[in-house]
Backbone as ProteinMPNN parsed JSONL, in Angstrom:
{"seq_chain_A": "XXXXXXXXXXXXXXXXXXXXXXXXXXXXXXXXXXXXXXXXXXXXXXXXXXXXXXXXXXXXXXXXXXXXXXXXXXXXXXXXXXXXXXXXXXXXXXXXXXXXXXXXXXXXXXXXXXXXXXXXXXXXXXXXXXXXXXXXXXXXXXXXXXXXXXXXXXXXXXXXXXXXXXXXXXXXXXXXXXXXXXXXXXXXXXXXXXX", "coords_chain_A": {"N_chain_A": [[57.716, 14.642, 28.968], [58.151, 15.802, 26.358], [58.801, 14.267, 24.119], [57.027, 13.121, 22.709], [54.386, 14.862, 19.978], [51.223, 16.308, 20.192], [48.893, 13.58, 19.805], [50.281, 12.325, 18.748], [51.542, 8.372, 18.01], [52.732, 6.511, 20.258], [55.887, 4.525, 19.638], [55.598, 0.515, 19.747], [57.973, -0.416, 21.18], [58.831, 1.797, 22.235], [57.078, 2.393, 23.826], [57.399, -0.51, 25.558], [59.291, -0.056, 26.7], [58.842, 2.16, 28.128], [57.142, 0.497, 29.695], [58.814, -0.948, 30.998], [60.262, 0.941, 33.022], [57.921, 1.23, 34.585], [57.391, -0.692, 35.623], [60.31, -0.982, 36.73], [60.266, 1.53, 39.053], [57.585, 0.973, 40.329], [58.913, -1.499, 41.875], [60.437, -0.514, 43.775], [59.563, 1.283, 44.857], [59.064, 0.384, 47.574], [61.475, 0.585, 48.687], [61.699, 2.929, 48.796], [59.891, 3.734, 50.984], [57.31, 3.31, 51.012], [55.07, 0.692, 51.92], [53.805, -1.816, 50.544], [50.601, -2.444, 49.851], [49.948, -5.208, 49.752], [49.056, -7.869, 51.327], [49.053, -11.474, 51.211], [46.659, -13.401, 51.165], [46.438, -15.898, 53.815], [48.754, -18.905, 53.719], [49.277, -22.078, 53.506], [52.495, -23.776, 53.925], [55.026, -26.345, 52.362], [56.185, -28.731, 54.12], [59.216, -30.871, 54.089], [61.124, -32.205, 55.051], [63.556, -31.994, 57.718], [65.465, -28.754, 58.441], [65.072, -25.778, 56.791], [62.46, -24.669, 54.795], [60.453, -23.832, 51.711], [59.769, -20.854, 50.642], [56.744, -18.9, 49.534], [56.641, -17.922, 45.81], [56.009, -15.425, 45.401], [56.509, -14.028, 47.631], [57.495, -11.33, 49.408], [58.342, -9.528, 51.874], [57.957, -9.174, 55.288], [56.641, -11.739, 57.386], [54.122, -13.8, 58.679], [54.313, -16.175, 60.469], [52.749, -19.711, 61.511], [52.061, -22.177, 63.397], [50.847, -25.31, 63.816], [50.915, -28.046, 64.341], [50.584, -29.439, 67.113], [47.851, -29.155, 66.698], [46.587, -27.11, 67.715], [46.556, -23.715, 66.785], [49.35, -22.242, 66.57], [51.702, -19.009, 67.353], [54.778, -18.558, 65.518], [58.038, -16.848, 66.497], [59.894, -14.608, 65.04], [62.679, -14.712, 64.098], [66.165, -12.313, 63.268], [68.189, -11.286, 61.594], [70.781, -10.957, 63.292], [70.126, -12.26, 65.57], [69.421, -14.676, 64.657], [72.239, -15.889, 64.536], [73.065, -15.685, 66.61], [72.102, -17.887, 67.868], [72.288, -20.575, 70.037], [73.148, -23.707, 69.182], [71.687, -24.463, 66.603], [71.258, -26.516, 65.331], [69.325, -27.853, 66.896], [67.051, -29.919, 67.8], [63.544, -30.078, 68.111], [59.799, -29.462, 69.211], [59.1, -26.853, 67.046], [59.337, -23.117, 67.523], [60.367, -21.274, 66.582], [61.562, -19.014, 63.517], [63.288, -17.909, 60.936], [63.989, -16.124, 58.186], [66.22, -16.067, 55.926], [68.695, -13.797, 53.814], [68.411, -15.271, 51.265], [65.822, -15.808, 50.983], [64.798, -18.251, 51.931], [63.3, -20.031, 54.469], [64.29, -20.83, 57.569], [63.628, -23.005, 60.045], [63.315, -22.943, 63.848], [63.342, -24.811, 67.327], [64.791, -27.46, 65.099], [62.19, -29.597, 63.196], [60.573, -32.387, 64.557], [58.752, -33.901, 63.444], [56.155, -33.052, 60.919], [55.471, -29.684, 61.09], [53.465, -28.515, 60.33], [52.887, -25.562, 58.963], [51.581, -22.66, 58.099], [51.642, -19.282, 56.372], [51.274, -15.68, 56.127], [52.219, -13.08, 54.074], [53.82, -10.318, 52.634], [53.216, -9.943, 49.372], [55.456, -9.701, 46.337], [55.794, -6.427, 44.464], [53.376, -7.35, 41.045], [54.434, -7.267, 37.802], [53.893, -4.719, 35.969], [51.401, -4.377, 33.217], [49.961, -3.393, 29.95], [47.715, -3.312, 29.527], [46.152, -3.47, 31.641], [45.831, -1.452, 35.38], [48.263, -0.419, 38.126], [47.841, -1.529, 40.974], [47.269, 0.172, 42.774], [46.522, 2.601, 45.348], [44.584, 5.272, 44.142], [45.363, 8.181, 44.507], [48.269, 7.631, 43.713], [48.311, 7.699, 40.926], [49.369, 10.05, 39.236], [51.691, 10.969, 40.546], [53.322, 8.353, 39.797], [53.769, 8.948, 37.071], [55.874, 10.87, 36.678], [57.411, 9.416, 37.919], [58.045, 7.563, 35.852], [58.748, 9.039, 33.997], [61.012, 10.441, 34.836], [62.52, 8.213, 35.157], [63.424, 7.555, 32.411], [64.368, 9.914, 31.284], [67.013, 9.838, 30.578], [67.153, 8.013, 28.658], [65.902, 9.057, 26.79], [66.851, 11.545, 26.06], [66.628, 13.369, 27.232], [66.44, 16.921, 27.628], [68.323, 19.152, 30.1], [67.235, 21.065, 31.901], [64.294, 20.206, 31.719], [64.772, 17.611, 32.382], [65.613, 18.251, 35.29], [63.487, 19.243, 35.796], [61.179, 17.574, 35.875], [62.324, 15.932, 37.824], [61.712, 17.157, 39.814], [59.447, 17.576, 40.442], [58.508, 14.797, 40.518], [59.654, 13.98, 42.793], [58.587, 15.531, 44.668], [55.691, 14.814, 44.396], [56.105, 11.94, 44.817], [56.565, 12.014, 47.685], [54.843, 13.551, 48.713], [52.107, 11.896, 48.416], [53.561, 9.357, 49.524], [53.355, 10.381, 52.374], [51.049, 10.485, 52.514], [49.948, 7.662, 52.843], [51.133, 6.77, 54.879], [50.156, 5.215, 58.023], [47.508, 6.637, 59.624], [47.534, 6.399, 62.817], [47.623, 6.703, 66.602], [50.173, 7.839, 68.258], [52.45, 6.388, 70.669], [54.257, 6.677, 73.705], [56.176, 6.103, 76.289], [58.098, 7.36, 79.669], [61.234, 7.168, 80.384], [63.032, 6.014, 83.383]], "CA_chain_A": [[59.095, 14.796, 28.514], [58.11, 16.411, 25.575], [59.142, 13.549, 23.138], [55.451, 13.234, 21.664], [53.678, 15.895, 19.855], [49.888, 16.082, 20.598], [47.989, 12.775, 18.888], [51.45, 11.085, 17.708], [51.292, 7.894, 18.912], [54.153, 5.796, 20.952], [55.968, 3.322, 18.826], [55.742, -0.659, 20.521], [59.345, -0.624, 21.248], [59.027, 2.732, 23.07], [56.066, 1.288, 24.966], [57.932, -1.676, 26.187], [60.543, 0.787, 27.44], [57.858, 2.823, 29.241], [56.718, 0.034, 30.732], [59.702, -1.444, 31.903], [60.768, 1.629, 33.637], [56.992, 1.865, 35.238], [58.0, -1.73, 36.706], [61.579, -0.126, 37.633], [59.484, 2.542, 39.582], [56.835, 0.334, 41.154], [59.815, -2.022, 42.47], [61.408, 0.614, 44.285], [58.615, 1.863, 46.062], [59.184, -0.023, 49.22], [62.887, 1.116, 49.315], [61.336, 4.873, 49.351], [59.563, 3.963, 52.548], [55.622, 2.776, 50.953], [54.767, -0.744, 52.005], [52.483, -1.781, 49.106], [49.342, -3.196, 50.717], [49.372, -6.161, 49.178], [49.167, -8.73, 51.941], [48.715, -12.465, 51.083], [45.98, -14.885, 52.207], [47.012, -17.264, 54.548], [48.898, -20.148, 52.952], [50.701, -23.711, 53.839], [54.043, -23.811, 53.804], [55.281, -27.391, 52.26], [57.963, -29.174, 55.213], [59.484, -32.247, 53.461], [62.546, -33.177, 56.471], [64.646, -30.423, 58.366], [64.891, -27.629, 59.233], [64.889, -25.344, 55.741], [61.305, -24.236, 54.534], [60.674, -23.101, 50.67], [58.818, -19.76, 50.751], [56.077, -18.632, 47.951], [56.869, -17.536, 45.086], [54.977, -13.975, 45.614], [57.225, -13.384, 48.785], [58.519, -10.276, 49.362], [58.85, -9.574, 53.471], [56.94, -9.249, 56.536], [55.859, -13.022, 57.252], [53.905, -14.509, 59.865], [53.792, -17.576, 60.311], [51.817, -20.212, 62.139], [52.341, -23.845, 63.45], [49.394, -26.434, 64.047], [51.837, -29.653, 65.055], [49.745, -30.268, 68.182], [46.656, -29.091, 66.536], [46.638, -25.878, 68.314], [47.446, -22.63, 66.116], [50.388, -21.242, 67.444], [52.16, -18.573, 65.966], [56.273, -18.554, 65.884], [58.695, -16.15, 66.555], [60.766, -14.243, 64.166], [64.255, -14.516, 64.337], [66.823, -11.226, 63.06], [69.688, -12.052, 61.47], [72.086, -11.042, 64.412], [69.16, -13.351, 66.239], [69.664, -16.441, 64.287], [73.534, -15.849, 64.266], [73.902, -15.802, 68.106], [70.933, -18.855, 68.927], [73.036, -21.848, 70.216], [73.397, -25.091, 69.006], [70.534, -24.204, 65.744], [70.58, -27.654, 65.007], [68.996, -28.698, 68.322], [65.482, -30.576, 67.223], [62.404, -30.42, 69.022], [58.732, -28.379, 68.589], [59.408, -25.292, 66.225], [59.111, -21.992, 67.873], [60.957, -19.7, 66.249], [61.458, -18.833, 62.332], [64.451, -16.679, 60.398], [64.436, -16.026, 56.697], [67.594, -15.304, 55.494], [68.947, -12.919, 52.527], [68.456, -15.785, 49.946], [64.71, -16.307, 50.516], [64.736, -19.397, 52.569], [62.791, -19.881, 55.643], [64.815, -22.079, 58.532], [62.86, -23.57, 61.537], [64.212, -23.588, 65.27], [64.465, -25.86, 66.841], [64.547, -28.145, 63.672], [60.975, -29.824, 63.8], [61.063, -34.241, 63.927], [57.185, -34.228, 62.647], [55.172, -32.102, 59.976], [54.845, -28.686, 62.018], [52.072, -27.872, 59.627], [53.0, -24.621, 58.727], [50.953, -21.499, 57.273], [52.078, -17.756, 56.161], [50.853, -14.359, 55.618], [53.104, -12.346, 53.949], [53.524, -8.997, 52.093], [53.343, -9.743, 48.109], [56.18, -8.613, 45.962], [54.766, -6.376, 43.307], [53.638, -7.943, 40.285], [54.901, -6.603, 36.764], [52.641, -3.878, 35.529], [51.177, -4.485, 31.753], [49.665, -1.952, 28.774], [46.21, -3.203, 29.473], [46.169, -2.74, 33.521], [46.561, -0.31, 35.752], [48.618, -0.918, 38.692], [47.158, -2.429, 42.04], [47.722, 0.769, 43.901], [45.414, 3.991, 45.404], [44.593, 6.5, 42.947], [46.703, 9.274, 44.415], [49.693, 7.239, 43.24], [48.784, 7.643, 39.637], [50.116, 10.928, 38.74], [53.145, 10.87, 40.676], [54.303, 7.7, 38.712], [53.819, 9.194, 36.014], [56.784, 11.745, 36.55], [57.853, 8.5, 38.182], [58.345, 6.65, 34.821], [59.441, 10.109, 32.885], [62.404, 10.337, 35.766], [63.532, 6.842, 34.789], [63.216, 7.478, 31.128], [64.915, 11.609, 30.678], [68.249, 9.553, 30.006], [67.423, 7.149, 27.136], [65.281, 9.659, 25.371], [67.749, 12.281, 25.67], [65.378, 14.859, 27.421], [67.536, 18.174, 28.09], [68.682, 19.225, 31.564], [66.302, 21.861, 32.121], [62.881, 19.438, 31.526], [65.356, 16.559, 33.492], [65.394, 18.737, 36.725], [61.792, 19.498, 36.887], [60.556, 16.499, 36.077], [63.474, 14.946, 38.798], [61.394, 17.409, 41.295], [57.85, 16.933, 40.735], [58.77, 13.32, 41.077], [60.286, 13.519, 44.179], [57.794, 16.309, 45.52], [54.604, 14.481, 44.013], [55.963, 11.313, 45.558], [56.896, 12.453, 49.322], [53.049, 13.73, 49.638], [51.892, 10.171, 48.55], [54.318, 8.642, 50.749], [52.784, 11.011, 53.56], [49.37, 9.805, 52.763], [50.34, 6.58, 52.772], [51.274, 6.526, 56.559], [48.833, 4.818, 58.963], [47.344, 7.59, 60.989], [47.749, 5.452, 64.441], [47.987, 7.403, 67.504], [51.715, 7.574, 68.831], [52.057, 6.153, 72.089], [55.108, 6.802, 74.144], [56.723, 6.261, 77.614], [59.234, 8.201, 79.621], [62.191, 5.793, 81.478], [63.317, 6.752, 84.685]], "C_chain_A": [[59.151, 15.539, 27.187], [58.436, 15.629, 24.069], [57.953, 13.37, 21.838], [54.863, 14.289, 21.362], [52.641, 15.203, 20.468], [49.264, 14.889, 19.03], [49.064, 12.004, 18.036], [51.261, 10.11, 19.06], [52.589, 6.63, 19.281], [54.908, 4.443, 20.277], [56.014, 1.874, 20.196], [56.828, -0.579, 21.0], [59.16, 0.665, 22.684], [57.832, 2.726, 24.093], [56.841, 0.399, 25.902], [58.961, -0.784, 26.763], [59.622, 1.196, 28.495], [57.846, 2.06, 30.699], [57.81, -0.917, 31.481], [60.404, -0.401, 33.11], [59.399, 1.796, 34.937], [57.158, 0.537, 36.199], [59.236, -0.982, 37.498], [60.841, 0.619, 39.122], [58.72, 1.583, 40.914], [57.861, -0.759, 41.953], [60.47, -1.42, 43.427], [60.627, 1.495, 45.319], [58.811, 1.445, 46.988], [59.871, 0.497, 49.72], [62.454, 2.757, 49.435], [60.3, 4.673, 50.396], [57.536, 3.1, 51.804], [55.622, 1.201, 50.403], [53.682, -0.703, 51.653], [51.685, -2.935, 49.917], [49.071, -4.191, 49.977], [49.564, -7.674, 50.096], [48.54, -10.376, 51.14], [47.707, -12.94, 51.85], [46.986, -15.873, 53.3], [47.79, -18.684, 53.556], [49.305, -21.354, 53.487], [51.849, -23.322, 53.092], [53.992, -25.561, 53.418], [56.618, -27.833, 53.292], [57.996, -30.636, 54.897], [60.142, -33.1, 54.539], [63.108, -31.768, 56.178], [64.475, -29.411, 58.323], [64.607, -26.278, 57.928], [63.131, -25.977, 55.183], [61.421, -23.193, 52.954], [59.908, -21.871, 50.914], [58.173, -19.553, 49.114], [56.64, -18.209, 46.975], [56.942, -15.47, 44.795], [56.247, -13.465, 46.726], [58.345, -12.078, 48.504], [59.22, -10.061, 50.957], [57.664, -9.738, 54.124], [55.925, -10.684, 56.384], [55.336, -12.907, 58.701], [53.525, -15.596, 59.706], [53.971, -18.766, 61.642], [52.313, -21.766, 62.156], [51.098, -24.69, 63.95], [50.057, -28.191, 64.281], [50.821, -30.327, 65.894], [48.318, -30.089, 67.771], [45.526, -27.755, 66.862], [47.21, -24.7, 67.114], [48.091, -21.56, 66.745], [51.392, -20.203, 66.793], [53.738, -18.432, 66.725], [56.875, -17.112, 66.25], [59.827, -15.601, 65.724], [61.571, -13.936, 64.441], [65.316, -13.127, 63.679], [68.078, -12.157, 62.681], [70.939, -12.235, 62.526], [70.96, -12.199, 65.64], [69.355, -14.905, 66.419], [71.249, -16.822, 64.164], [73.977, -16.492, 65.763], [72.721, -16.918, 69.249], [72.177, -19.948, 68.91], [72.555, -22.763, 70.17], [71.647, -24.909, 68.144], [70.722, -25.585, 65.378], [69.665, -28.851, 65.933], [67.44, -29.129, 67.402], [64.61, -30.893, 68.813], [60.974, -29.703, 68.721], [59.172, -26.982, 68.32], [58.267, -23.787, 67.133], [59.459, -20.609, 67.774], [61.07, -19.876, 64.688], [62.794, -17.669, 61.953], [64.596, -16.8, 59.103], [65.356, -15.043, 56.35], [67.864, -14.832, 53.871], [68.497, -13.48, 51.573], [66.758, -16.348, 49.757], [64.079, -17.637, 50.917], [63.923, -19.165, 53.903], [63.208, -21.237, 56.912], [63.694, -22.01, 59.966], [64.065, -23.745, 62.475], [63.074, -23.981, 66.215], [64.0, -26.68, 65.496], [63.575, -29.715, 63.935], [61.765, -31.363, 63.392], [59.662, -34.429, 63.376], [57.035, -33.243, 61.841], [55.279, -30.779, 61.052], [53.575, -28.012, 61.769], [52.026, -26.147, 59.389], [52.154, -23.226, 57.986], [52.07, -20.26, 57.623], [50.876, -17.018, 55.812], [51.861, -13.938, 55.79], [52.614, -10.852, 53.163], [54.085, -9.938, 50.208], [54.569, -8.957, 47.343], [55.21, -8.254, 44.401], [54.549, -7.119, 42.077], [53.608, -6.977, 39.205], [53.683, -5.491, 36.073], [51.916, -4.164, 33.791], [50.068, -3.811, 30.808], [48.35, -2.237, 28.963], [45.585, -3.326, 30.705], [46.84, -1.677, 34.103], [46.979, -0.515, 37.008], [47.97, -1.04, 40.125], [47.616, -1.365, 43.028], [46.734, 2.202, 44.055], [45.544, 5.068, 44.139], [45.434, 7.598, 42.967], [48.047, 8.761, 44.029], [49.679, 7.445, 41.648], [49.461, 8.684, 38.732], [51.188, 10.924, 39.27], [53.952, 9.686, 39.931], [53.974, 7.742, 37.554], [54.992, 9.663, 35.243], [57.581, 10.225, 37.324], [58.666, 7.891, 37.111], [59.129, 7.991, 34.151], [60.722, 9.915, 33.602], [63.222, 8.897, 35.198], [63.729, 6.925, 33.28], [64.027, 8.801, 30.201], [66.177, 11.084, 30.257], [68.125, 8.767, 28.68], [66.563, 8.435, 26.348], [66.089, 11.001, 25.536], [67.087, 14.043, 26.066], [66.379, 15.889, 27.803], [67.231, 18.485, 29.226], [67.491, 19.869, 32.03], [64.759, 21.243, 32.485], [63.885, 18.188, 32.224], [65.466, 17.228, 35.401], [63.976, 18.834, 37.068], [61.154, 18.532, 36.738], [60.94, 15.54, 37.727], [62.415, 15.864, 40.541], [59.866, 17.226, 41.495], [57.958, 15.943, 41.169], [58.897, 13.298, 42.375], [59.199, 14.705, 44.996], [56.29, 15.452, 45.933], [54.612, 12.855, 44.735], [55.748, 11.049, 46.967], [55.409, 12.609, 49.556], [52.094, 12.625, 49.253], [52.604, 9.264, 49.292], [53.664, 9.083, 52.644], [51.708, 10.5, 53.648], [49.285, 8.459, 53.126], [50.536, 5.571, 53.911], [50.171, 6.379, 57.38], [48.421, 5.988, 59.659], [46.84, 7.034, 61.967], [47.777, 6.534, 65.286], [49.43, 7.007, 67.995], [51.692, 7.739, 70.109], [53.353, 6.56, 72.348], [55.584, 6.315, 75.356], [58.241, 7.198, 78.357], [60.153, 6.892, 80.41], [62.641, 6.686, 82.166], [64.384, 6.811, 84.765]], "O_chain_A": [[60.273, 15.932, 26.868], [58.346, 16.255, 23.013], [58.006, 13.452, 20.611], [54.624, 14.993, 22.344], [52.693, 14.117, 21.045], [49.207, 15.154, 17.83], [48.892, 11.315, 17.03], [51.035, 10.366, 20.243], [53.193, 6.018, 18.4], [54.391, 3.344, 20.478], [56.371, 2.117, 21.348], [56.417, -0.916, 22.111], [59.344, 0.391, 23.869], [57.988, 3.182, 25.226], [56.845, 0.707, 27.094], [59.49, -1.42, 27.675], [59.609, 0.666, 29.606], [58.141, 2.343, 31.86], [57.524, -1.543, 32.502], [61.028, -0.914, 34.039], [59.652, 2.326, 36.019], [57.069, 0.669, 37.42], [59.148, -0.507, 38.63], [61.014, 0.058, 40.204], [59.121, 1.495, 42.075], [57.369, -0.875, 43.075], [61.277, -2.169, 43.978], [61.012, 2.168, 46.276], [58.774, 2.377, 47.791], [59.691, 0.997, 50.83], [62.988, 3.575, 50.184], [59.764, 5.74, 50.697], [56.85, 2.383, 52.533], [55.907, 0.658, 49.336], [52.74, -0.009, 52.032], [52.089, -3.979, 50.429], [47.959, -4.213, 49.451], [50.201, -8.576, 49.552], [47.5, -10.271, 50.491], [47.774, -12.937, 53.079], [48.128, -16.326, 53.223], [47.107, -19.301, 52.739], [50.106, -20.993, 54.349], [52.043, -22.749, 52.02], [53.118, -26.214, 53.988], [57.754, -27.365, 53.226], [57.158, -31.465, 55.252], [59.877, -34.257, 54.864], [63.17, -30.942, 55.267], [63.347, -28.944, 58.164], [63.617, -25.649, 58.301], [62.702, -27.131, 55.159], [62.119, -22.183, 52.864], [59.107, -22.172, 51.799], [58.668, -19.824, 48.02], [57.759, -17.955, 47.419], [57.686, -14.68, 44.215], [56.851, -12.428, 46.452], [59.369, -11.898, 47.845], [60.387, -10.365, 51.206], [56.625, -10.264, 53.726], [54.923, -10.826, 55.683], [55.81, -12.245, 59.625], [52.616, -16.019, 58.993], [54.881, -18.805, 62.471], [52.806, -22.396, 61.22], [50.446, -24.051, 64.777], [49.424, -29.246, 64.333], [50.281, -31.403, 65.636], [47.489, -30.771, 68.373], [44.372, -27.489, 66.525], [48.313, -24.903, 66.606], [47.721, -20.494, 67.236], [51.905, -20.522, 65.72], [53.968, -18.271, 67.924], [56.055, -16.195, 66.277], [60.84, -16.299, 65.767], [61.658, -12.889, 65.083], [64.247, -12.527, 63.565], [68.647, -13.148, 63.138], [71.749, -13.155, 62.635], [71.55, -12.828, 66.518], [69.422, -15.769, 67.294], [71.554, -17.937, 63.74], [74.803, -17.361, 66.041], [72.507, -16.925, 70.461], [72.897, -20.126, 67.928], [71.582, -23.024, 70.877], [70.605, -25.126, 68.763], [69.656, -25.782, 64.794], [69.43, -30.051, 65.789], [66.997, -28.496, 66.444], [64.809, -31.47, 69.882], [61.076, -29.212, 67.597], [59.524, -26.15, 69.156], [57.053, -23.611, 67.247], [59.205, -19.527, 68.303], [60.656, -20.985, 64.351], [63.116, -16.745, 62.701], [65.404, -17.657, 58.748], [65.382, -13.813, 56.4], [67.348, -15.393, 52.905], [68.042, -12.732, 50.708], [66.375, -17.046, 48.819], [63.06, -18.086, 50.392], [63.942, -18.028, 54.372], [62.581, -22.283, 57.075], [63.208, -21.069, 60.594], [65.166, -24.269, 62.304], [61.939, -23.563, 65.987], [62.909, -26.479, 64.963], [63.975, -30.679, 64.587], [62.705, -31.653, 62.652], [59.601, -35.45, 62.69], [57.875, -32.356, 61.991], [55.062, -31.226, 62.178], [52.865, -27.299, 62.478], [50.99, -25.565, 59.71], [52.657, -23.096, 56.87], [52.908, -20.153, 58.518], [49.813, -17.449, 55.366], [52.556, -14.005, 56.804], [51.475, -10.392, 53.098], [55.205, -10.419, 50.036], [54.754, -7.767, 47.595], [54.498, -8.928, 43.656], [55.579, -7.725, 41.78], [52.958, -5.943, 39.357], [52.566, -5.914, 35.775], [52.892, -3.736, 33.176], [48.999, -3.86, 31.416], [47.613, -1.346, 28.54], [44.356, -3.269, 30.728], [47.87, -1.099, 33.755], [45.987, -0.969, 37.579], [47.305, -0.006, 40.19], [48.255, -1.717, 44.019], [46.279, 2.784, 43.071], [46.499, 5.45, 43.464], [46.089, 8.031, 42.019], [48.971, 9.575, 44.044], [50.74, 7.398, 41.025], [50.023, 8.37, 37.683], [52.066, 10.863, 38.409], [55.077, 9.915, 39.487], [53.844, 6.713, 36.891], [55.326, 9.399, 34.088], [58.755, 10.239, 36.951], [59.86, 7.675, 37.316], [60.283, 7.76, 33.787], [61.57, 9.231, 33.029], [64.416, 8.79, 34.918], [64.457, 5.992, 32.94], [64.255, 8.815, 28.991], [66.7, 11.837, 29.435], [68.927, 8.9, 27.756], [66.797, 8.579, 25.148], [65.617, 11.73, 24.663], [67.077, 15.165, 25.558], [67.308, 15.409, 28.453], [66.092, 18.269, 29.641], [66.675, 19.146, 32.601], [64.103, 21.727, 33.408], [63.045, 17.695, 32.976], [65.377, 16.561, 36.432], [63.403, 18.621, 38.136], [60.282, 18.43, 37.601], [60.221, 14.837, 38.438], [62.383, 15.487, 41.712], [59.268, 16.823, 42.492], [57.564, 15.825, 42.33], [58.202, 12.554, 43.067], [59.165, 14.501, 46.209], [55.793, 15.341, 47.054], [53.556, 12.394, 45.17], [55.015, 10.179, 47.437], [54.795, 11.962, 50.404], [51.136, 12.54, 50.021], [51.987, 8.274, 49.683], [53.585, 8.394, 53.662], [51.281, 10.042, 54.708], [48.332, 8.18, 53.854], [50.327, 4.364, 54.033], [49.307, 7.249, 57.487], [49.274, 6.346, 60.471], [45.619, 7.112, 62.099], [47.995, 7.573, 64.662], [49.73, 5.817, 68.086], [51.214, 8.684, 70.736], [53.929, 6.904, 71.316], [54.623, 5.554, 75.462], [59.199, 7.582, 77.686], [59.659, 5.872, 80.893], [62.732, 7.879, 81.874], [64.9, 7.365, 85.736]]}, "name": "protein", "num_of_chains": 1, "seq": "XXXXXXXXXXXXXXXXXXXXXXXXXXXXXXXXXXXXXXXXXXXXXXXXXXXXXXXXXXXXXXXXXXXXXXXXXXXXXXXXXXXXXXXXXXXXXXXXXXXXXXXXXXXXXXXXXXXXXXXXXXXXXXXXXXXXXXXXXXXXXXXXXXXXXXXXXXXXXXXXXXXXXXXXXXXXXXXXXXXXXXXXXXXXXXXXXXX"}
């Protein structure tokens, strides 16, 4: 951005800005399409009574999760919100076979278990906060693009002029897209035709 000569060095204050914007940044990555590989271990779920389940702390999305009631590890079925909207009579009780976590972070059981169901997860991690003496938990080709990452979030408080705010605004978005490309499983794409 041009704010620092060469060998001046960043006041604390303008640090803590940095790095709140390099959180901003790393938060936001999912919503630009790169699911941050940070899967969880397996965990227990705590089930006190009914049908509501707390989820980790860490949780961000993509759960699976597992029941062991009979002793057997069985894994549930994930419900959709228009899913869990249109199941009838969700307070029916009997062995849990389905699962729906809704907007607020909750995880409801159907039907709504009468024993322990014994629950485990694997989920996807939400990121954790980045800080001045780590470097963030992600492949190496990501480190120059959030670089222009953090400048992009930052050309308005430091007052960077239009000219050095556009090209930074396109490296960013160029330098991200071909890390987002890399990023993509290379799977084979299967298809079918319907008749």
């Amino acid at each position: 951005m041009g704010i620092l000569s060469d060998g001046e060095t960043a006041s604390s204050g303008d640090m803590q800005t940095a790095l709140k914007a390099l959180n901003g940044v790393l938060k936001e990555l999912p919503l630009m399409g790169y699911l941050w590989p940070a899967l969880s271990a397996e965990a227990s779920l705590t089930w006190t009574a009914g049908q509501t389940v707390s989820l980790p702390a860490d949780y961000y999305a993509y759960p699976v999760v597992w029941s062991q009631a009979t002793g057997t590890k069985v894994q549930l079925v994930q419900l959709n919100h228009a899913q869990w909207l249109a199941t009838p009579n969700r307070d029916a009780k009997g062995s849990t076979t389905h699962f729906y976590v809704d907007p607020l972070g909750a995880l409801h059981l159907w039907p709504v278990p009468l024993v322990d169901p014994v629950l485990t997860i694997q989920y996807q991690r939400i990121v954790s906060d980045a800080a001045s003496t780590t470097s963030p938990g992600l492949p190496q080709y990501w480190v120059n693009p959030l670089g222009y990452g953090v400048a992009n979030e930052l050309v308005l408080k430091f007052g960077v002029p239009q000219d050095k705010r556009v090209e930074i605004a396109q490296r960013w978005d160029a330098k991200k897209n071909r890390a987002l490309e890399s990023s993509v499983a290379s799977e084979p794409i299967c298809f079918g035709v319907a008749d």
